[in-house]
Amino acid sequence: MSFKQLLIGIMVGVTSCILTPFAPAVASDKDEAKPEKAEPSSKEKVQKPARTPSPWDTRPMVPAGPKY
């Protein structure tokens, strides 16, 4: 890479940093940015379907380690 290419790259980087707006996030902005969740119309919680047991749940436990 020649000195001219390096200099142009640095100048492009500095120019892009200057031109992009820098606005740090404020705690109050964080709450406003999130969309509010729609609450269910009924007061009861929505029931999840029953979980089917995994084959690993019914597998017998075998102790591991060296056998003496």
PDB file of C-alpha atoms in Angstrom:
ATOM      1  CA  MET A   1       0.000   0.000   0.000  1.00  0.00           C
ATOM      2  CA  SER A   2       1.468   3.323  -0.960  1.00  0.00           C
ATOM      3  CA  PHE A   3       1.570   6.382   1.218  1.00  0.00           C
ATOM      4  CA  LYS A   4      -0.951   8.110  -1.024  1.00  0.00           C
ATOM      5  CA  GLN A   5      -3.521   5.299  -0.578  1.00  0.00           C
ATOM      6  CA  LEU A   6      -2.979   5.283   3.190  1.00  0.00           C
ATOM      7  CA  LEU A   7      -3.413   9.045   3.385  1.00  0.00           C
ATOM      8  CA  ILE A   8      -6.613   8.919   1.305  1.00  0.00           C
ATOM      9  CA  GLY A   9      -7.991   6.122   3.520  1.00  0.00           C
ATOM     10  CA  ILE A  10      -7.314   8.101   6.671  1.00  0.00           C
ATOM     11  CA  MET A  11      -8.902  11.221   5.188  1.00  0.00           C
ATOM     12  CA  VAL A  12     -12.023   9.268   4.148  1.00  0.00           C
ATOM     13  CA  GLY A  13     -12.280   7.762   7.629  1.00  0.00           C
ATOM     14  CA  VAL A  14     -11.925  11.108   9.382  1.00  0.00           C
ATOM     15  CA  THR A  15     -14.422  12.753   7.016  1.00  0.00           C
ATOM     16  CA  SER A  16     -16.989   9.996   7.554  1.00  0.00           C
ATOM     17  CA  CYS A  17     -16.593  10.306  11.332  1.00  0.00           C
ATOM     18  CA  ILE A  18     -17.174  14.053  11.125  1.00  0.00           C
ATOM     19  CA  LEU A  19     -20.196  13.823   8.839  1.00  0.00           C
ATOM     20  CA  THR A  20     -22.068  11.098  10.739  1.00  0.00           C
ATOM     21  CA  PRO A  21     -24.174  12.489  13.580  1.00  0.00           C
ATOM     22  CA  PHE A  22     -23.059  11.374  16.997  1.00  0.00           C
ATOM     23  CA  ALA A  23     -25.868  11.132  19.523  1.00  0.00           C
ATOM     24  CA  PRO A  24     -25.266   8.899  22.528  1.00  0.00           C
ATOM     25  CA  ALA A  25     -28.259   7.005  23.828  1.00  0.00           C
ATOM     26  CA  VAL A  26     -29.916   8.486  26.884  1.00  0.00           C
ATOM     27  CA  ALA A  27     -31.805   6.336  29.361  1.00  0.00           C
ATOM     28  CA  SER A  28     -35.063   8.204  28.693  1.00  0.00           C
ATOM     29  CA  ASP A  29     -34.661   7.654  24.933  1.00  0.00           C
ATOM     30  CA  LYS A  30     -34.228   3.944  25.498  1.00  0.00           C
ATOM     31  CA  ASP A  31     -37.705   3.576  27.005  1.00  0.00           C
ATOM     32  CA  GLU A  32     -39.346   5.636  24.285  1.00  0.00           C
ATOM     33  CA  ALA A  33     -37.703   3.710  21.464  1.00  0.00           C
ATOM     34  CA  LYS A  34     -39.218   0.374  22.500  1.00  0.00           C
ATOM     35  CA  PRO A  35     -42.723  -0.260  21.220  1.00  0.00           C
ATOM     36  CA  GLU A  36     -45.160  -0.969  24.013  1.00  0.00           C
ATOM     37  CA  LYS A  37     -46.374  -4.533  24.221  1.00  0.00           C
ATOM     38  CA  ALA A  38     -50.059  -5.100  23.675  1.00  0.00           C
ATOM     39  CA  GLU A  39     -51.605  -6.639  26.765  1.00  0.00           C
ATOM     40  CA  PRO A  40     -54.057  -9.501  26.279  1.00  0.00           C
ATOM     41  CA  SER A  41     -57.666  -8.494  26.675  1.00  0.00           C
ATOM     42  CA  SER A  42     -58.387 -11.201  29.253  1.00  0.00           C
ATOM     43  CA  LYS A  43     -56.883 -11.050  32.728  1.00  0.00           C
ATOM     44  CA  GLU A  44     -55.873 -14.717  32.648  1.00  0.00           C
ATOM     45  CA  LYS A  45     -52.430 -15.736  31.505  1.00  0.00           C
ATOM     46  CA  VAL A  46     -52.175 -17.595  28.235  1.00  0.00           C
ATOM     47  CA  GLN A  47     -51.487 -21.283  28.852  1.00  0.00           C
ATOM     48  CA  LYS A  48     -48.613 -22.837  26.939  1.00  0.00           C
ATOM     49  CA  PRO A  49     -49.221 -26.258  25.423  1.00  0.00           C
ATOM     50  CA  ALA A  50     -47.891 -29.174  27.439  1.00  0.00           C
ATOM     51  CA  ARG A  51     -44.298 -30.039  26.582  1.00  0.00           C
ATOM     52  CA  THR A  52     -43.723 -33.453  25.117  1.00  0.00           C
ATOM     53  CA  PRO A  53     -41.076 -35.329  27.095  1.00  0.00           C
ATOM     54  CA  SER A  54     -37.686 -35.591  25.496  1.00  0.00           C
ATOM     55  CA  PRO A  55     -36.025 -38.987  25.070  1.00  0.00           C
ATOM     56  CA  TRP A  56     -33.216 -37.633  27.248  1.00  0.00           C
ATOM     57  CA  ASP A  57     -35.666 -37.050  30.126  1.00  0.00           C
ATOM     58  CA  THR A  58     -36.643 -40.722  30.307  1.00  0.00           C
ATOM     59  CA  ARG A  59     -33.088 -42.063  29.812  1.00  0.00           C
ATOM     60  CA  PRO A  60     -31.715 -43.885  32.864  1.00  0.00           C
ATOM     61  CA  MET A  61     -28.831 -42.169  34.600  1.00  0.00           C
ATOM     62  CA  VAL A  62     -25.575 -44.096  34.321  1.00  0.00           C
ATOM     63  CA  PRO A  63     -22.750 -43.013  36.625  1.00  0.00           C
ATOM     64  CA  ALA A  64     -19.665 -41.929  34.739  1.00  0.00           C
ATOM     65  CA  GLY A  65     -16.067 -42.202  35.731  1.00  0.00           C
ATOM     66  CA  PRO A  66     -13.370 -44.794  36.067  1.00  0.00           C
ATOM     67  CA  LYS A  67     -14.402 -48.234  37.238  1.00  0.00           C
ATOM     68  CA  TYR A  68     -12.125 -49.788  39.847  1.00  0.00           C
TER      69      TYR A  68
END
